[in-house]
């Protein structure tokens, strides 16, 4: 009897050692909306899995169609399911419309099979399918064989329309349609970013998804009849890169349990009951990955869902392994015993893969840890890869339902739609609206450039004309153009100045080399840019910079002190900018925050520099890389434009130059991108982004933010147009910024960001408005370092002259010079990034 009691006790403790897991909840889900249509069929069709598809001819309430009703049927077609024996063909636009009882996630499954017939060549058609009037499902689509496209979308209105765009020459067709409610739990709002690892991404429920792959790893294909949600889980065999490296294992599905809060709706027990493990895991030191290979389009972000269930371990905490997605670590040392709280417990993990992380081929891998701990093995039970819509709300191609392209002009469509849904109607600017100020005619005269020009090389007026040609060959670049280049510095002099190129002196790293902090013999602090002669691009940018700087001298442009070309070195020496890039003072570096007045002064300085570039020299010069890292601050926080490596001359009388698109993502003028034609208005656009960055203290592009916030220009303009910009400005400004000043500033930023260059102001106009914003801020202030200008009768005064009191920061910061010149641009790399990020 005593023995028996002990025996019972043991059982009880064993059982309770697997806490919080629950037996599989009822895996049934009754969809509130469940439309199954067999298009073109005259009667209802029952599938082998017992699902019943009704005929769409009797259910004309679904179809709105102006053309003639064309049903084609081929009873002899060799197809696996009877729904493929008939189709509806449209030679004009047709819309299926479904009443939605419960908004939220819905499956939309479209079945296509180009049935042979006498009238239409269905294998040669190309048509477009749009859902909910805004989401492109298929673009110029022409299925050649049997295909099923499956989507998961969050339907937010009472009707779901599926619009087929066809015409006489290219009819559209459809064999069967499923519109079925899906449980809300299927997609939760956040997931883990693949990169940077550990970062959470939210906003998932705002996306629409298309199934790319859904695999029952290590097991057979599971058809719609064996999955409560009508999904198909294919066998992974075809995708396994080296079959010999993997071995399948399976158990009875009834053994699989689910975590509290988990559900068989995520994936049925049959998926978790089979897996692939390492093929030779029992050899002495197995060290390889099991690899599955997929073909994905890197124009879209993707959601990768990995399903795991440890059905191979004999005891807890035996198995640890790594999971890689797209060649990057996605889960390091996954310990299923801990995360799933037991053996044979279902567990899944979502990984969000940004478009630019989608490699070709796209690999999903599992492999053992490189440590002597645990068993050397790795497993995977199931895998889903879903495509997510791009910026123009398309799952197929660069064009949105409104015809707009991911390449602009309006990359803001999606965000705009989101906002419209959230707030119903736009609030309008209301009483806060300020009229855009045109600067007075005589303004230019009062602000002549001459006062700002530094008298560095008087008498070399003819130099500007000759410099360009003299830079024709790399070798002679320096000697022949030394006139405008300030001092010649010997290599040893610079070696001393930089403590023999001490790595601790590096203040910036750029595409073509490093930038060092140095002190010349006479105590002058300098920034020394040492080129890497190996870099062809570096040489080009180096020459451009040299050419530009040699003819430019301005208080708000970083100036060149000297150069060195000994031993085929390419070294430029600039004045040292004590406080480094503007961006560091806005965010990310924890430097003391700048006051609104300081920010205005800085923007005004940078605008002056650009205005001079555009209009002050013999030919207009377009900077091409205006951004907060290229605006440097000296010891007095005077702003100077830097980095002329991409700059371009626009000859006399020319309105633009045609050129490959270069610049930095987030600052690129959409019109320039479209037309590949560069004008000074491209700089104005970028400067508009700078203004917003200054106002909101955040990056131009921040991919880790929710989707509608990623692009600062789009996001801020949405708020601006609703008159709520003050809600998203840098919190540290809230108490000091005057509403009129904010409005004038915001108005200037918005103008700069106009879609078309012709609508954007000149830098002169921008400058004038910034000056005005400063006056409005200083209004009524006559002491305390204000500029002392009062506003007479509300009329704009002539802007201040350039002798404002020097601004000093409350606390000097010794380390602010850590990175002085950051050069992130490098034309092609940035472009590639742009193309990829479009998917975001
Ligand atoms: C669907 O989208 C709406 C609007 O973005 C959101 O409020 C809702 O929570 C989403 N539904 C689900 C099930 O995620
Ligand atoms: C799917 O269900 C059918 C019965 O409907 C059954 O015969 C078959 O074995 C099931 N397949 C799987 C993989 O569970
Ligand atoms: C492994 O897969 C093959 C082919 O699908 C199947 O015949 C076999 O039964 C599977 N073995 C196990 C242990 O599941
Ligand atoms: C497994 O794959 C990852 C990512 O592709 C790679 O970094 C790692 O070296 C591979 N491990 C082995 C053992 O081959």
PDB file of N, CA and C and ligand atoms in Angstrom, residues 103-105 154-156 184 187 189 205-206 421, ligand 1:
ATOM      1  N   UNK A 103     -15.791  43.163 -38.950  1.00  0.00           N
ATOM      2  CA  UNK A 103     -14.545  43.679 -39.515  1.00  0.00           C
ATOM      3  C   UNK A 103     -13.374  43.017 -38.818  1.00  0.00           C
ATOM      4  N   UNK A 104     -12.214  43.086 -39.443  1.00  0.00           N
ATOM      5  CA  UNK A 104     -11.030  42.438 -38.901  1.00  0.00           C
ATOM      6  C   UNK A 104     -10.413  41.544 -39.958  1.00  0.00           C
ATOM      7  N   UNK A 105      -9.607  40.599 -39.513  1.00  0.00           N
ATOM      8  CA  UNK A 105      -8.864  39.761 -40.471  1.00  0.00           C
ATOM      9  C   UNK A 105      -9.779  38.871 -41.303  1.00  0.00           C
ATOM     10  N   UNK A 154      -6.895  42.955 -43.162  1.00  0.00           N
ATOM     11  CA  UNK A 154      -7.721  43.501 -42.100  1.00  0.00           C
ATOM     12  C   UNK A 154      -8.790  44.368 -42.761  1.00  0.00           C
ATOM     13  N   UNK A 155     -10.002  43.836 -42.871  1.00  0.00           N
ATOM     14  CA  UNK A 155     -11.080  44.575 -43.533  1.00  0.00           C
ATOM     15  C   UNK A 155     -11.717  45.510 -42.505  1.00  0.00           C
ATOM     16  N   UNK A 156     -11.737  46.786 -42.819  1.00  0.00           N
ATOM     17  CA  UNK A 156     -12.196  47.763 -41.821  1.00  0.00           C
ATOM     18  C   UNK A 156     -13.552  48.364 -42.153  1.00  0.00           C
ATOM     19  N   UNK A 184      -8.812  36.962 -34.973  1.00  0.00           N
ATOM     20  CA  UNK A 184      -7.964  38.127 -34.710  1.00  0.00           C
ATOM     21  C   UNK A 184      -6.567  37.760 -34.243  1.00  0.00           C
ATOM     22  N   UNK A 187      -2.728  37.479 -36.423  1.00  0.00           N
ATOM     23  CA  UNK A 187      -1.632  38.447 -36.561  1.00  0.00           C
ATOM     24  C   UNK A 187      -1.721  39.392 -35.376  1.00  0.00           C
ATOM     25  N   UNK A 189      -0.081  42.661 -33.168  1.00  0.00           N
ATOM     26  CA  UNK A 189       0.442  43.922 -33.659  1.00  0.00           C
ATOM     27  C   UNK A 189       1.955  44.022 -33.676  1.00  0.00           C
ATOM     28  N   UNK A 205      -0.718  44.956 -37.686  1.00  0.00           N
ATOM     29  CA  UNK A 205      -2.123  44.814 -38.092  1.00  0.00           C
ATOM     30  C   UNK A 205      -2.526  45.842 -39.140  1.00  0.00           C
ATOM     31  N   UNK A 206      -1.626  46.783 -39.423  1.00  0.00           N
ATOM     32  CA  UNK A 206      -1.950  47.768 -40.455  1.00  0.00           C
ATOM     33  C   UNK A 206      -1.546  47.275 -41.840  1.00  0.00           C
ATOM     34  N   UNK A 421      -8.404  57.289 -41.931  1.00  0.00           N
ATOM     35  CA  UNK A 421      -9.203  56.301 -41.210  1.00  0.00           C
ATOM     36  C   UNK A 421      -9.226  56.614 -39.721  1.00  0.00           C
TER      37      UNK A 421
HETATM   38  C1  LIG B   1      -7.717  46.420 -38.141  1.00  0.00           C
HETATM   39  O1  LIG B   1      -7.296  47.741 -38.410  1.00  0.00           O
HETATM   40  C2  LIG B   1      -7.923  48.694 -37.569  1.00  0.00           C
HETATM   41  C3  LIG B   1      -7.504  50.039 -38.069  1.00  0.00           C
HETATM   42  O2  LIG B   1      -6.115  50.121 -38.228  1.00  0.00           O
HETATM   43  C4  LIG B   1      -7.517  48.441 -36.139  1.00  0.00           C
HETATM   44  O3  LIG B   1      -8.140  49.357 -35.297  1.00  0.00           O
HETATM   45  C5  LIG B   1      -7.925  47.033 -35.751  1.00  0.00           C
HETATM   46  O4  LIG B   1      -7.467  46.751 -34.466  1.00  0.00           O
HETATM   47  C6  LIG B   1      -7.364  46.030 -36.724  1.00  0.00           C
HETATM   48  N1  LIG B   1      -7.923  44.745 -36.447  1.00  0.00           N
HETATM   49  C7  LIG B   1      -7.194  43.737 -36.004  1.00  0.00           C
HETATM   50  C8  LIG B   1      -7.928  42.465 -35.779  1.00  0.00           C
HETATM   51  O5  LIG B   1      -6.010  43.808 -35.808  1.00  0.00           O
END
